[in-house]
Amino acid sequence: MTIADLIPALRPTGAHRAVDEVARLRGQLASADDFFESQNKLITDLEGDVRKWKSRAEIAERTVGQLEAVVRLRDQQIEDLARKVDIGVKAEHAVTETQPFAVLPLHQSPLADPASPAHVPSWADDTETQPLRAVGPAA
């Protein structure tokens, strides 16, 4: 046994060892090509997914904008209705304050003048009235 047998680096590689190394490297190259091909397919798939998600995000942003416009319109309508209710309440209060007396028909009013030609006595029945005939040339 020689010292070259004990140290593997000192062993002769022989003539056939280079062929084995080339085959091994070609195998690694083929597996690397397969790996890069699968990685390129993944990148293409991911780019497609990114485009899909970007279009969905744009649709979502438009939808959010439309919903915000609807909410603004609803808030404006609520404010308008609250203002109208407030005005209605104030108007009703003003009417009740300015008209504290009962409204009577003209012929029952204590202010009616019995001598006035428009005066209708309280004993008169409105069902007996006759329509007035037109005076003058017919139209």
Coordinates of C-alpha atoms in Angstrom, one line a residue:
M1 CA 0.0 0.0 0.0
T2 CA 1.3 3.4 -1.0
I3 CA 0.7 6.8 0.3
A4 CA -1.3 7.6 -2.8
D5 CA -3.7 4.8 -1.8
L6 CA -4.3 6.4 1.6
I7 CA -4.9 10.0 0.3
P8 CA -7.8 10.0 -2.2
A9 CA -6.7 13.3 -3.7
L10 CA -3.5 11.7 -4.8
R11 CA -5.2 8.8 -6.5
P12 CA -5.0 8.8 -10.2
T13 CA -8.4 9.7 -11.8
G14 CA -7.9 7.6 -14.8
A15 CA -9.0 8.3 -18.4
H16 CA -12.7 7.5 -17.9
R17 CA -13.3 9.9 -15.1
A18 CA -13.7 13.0 -17.3
V19 CA -16.5 11.3 -19.2
D20 CA -18.3 10.5 -16.0
E21 CA -17.9 14.2 -14.9
V22 CA -19.3 15.5 -18.2
A23 CA -22.3 13.1 -17.8
R24 CA -22.9 14.3 -14.3
L25 CA -22.7 18.0 -15.3
R26 CA -25.1 17.3 -18.2
G27 CA -27.5 15.8 -15.8
Q28 CA -27.3 18.8 -13.5
L29 CA -27.8 21.1 -16.5
A30 CA -30.9 19.2 -17.6
S31 CA -32.3 19.4 -14.1
A32 CA -31.4 23.1 -13.9
D33 CA -33.2 23.6 -17.2
D34 CA -36.3 21.8 -15.8
F35 CA -36.1 24.0 -12.7
F36 CA -35.8 27.2 -14.6
E37 CA -38.7 26.2 -16.9
S38 CA -40.9 25.5 -13.9
Q39 CA -39.9 28.8 -12.4
N40 CA -40.7 30.7 -15.6
K41 CA -44.1 29.0 -15.7
L42 CA -44.7 30.1 -12.1
I43 CA -43.7 33.6 -12.9
T44 CA -46.1 33.7 -15.9
D45 CA -48.9 32.4 -13.7
L46 CA -48.1 34.9 -11.0
E47 CA -48.1 37.8 -13.5
G48 CA -51.5 36.6 -14.7
D49 CA -52.7 36.6 -11.2
V50 CA -51.3 40.1 -10.6
R51 CA -53.2 41.4 -13.6
K52 CA -56.4 39.7 -12.4
W53 CA -56.1 41.1 -8.9
K54 CA -55.3 44.6 -10.3
S55 CA -58.4 44.6 -12.4
R56 CA -60.4 43.4 -9.3
A57 CA -58.9 46.2 -7.2
E58 CA -59.9 48.8 -9.8
I59 CA -63.4 47.4 -9.9
A60 CA -63.5 47.5 -6.1
E61 CA -62.2 51.1 -6.0
R62 CA -64.9 52.2 -8.5
T63 CA -67.5 50.4 -6.4
V64 CA -66.3 52.1 -3.2
G65 CA -66.4 55.4 -5.0
Q66 CA -70.0 54.8 -6.1
L67 CA -71.0 53.7 -2.6
E68 CA -69.4 56.8 -1.0
A69 CA -71.4 58.9 -3.5
V70 CA -74.6 57.1 -2.4
V71 CA -73.8 57.6 1.2
R72 CA -73.1 61.4 0.6
L73 CA -76.5 61.6 -1.2
R74 CA -78.2 59.8 1.6
D75 CA -76.7 62.1 4.2
Q76 CA -77.7 65.1 2.2
Q77 CA -81.3 63.8 1.9
I78 CA -81.3 63.2 5.7
E79 CA -80.2 66.7 6.3
D80 CA -82.8 68.1 3.9
L81 CA -85.5 66.1 5.6
A82 CA -84.4 67.1 9.0
R83 CA -84.5 70.8 7.9
K84 CA -88.0 70.3 6.4
V85 CA -89.2 68.7 9.6
D86 CA -87.7 71.5 11.6
I87 CA -89.4 74.1 9.4
G88 CA -92.7 72.2 9.5
V89 CA -92.6 72.1 13.3
K90 CA -91.8 75.8 13.5
A91 CA -94.5 76.6 11.0
E92 CA -97.1 74.5 12.9
H93 CA -96.1 76.2 16.1
A94 CA -96.4 79.6 14.4
V95 CA -99.9 78.8 13.1
T96 CA -101.1 77.6 16.4
E97 CA -99.7 80.8 18.1
T98 CA -101.1 83.2 15.5
Q99 CA -104.6 81.6 15.3
P100 CA -105.8 80.9 18.9
F101 CA -109.4 81.6 18.0
A102 CA -111.9 79.3 16.3
V103 CA -112.7 79.9 12.6
L104 CA -116.4 80.4 12.0
P105 CA -118.5 80.6 8.8
L106 CA -119.1 84.2 7.7
H107 CA -122.8 84.2 8.6
Q108 CA -122.0 83.1 12.2
S109 CA -119.3 85.6 12.7
P110 CA -120.0 88.3 15.3
L111 CA -118.3 90.8 13.0
A112 CA -120.7 90.2 10.1
D113 CA -122.8 93.1 9.1
P114 CA -126.5 92.2 8.7
A115 CA -127.0 95.2 6.4
S116 CA -124.4 93.9 3.9
P117 CA -125.7 92.4 0.7
A118 CA -123.2 89.6 1.1
H119 CA -124.6 88.8 4.5
V120 CA -126.3 85.3 4.7
P121 CA -128.6 85.1 7.7
S122 CA -128.0 82.1 10.0
W123 CA -131.5 80.8 9.4
A124 CA -130.9 80.7 5.6
D125 CA -130.5 77.2 4.0
D126 CA -127.7 77.0 1.5
T127 CA -129.4 74.3 -0.4
E128 CA -132.2 76.6 -1.6
T129 CA -129.8 79.0 -3.5
Q130 CA -130.3 79.4 -7.3
P131 CA -127.5 80.0 -9.7
L132 CA -127.5 83.5 -11.1
R133 CA -128.3 84.1 -14.7
A134 CA -125.7 85.8 -16.8
V135 CA -126.5 89.4 -17.7
G136 CA -125.4 90.8 -21.0
P137 CA -124.5 89.4 -24.3
A138 CA -123.8 85.6 -24.5
A139 CA -120.2 84.8 -25.1

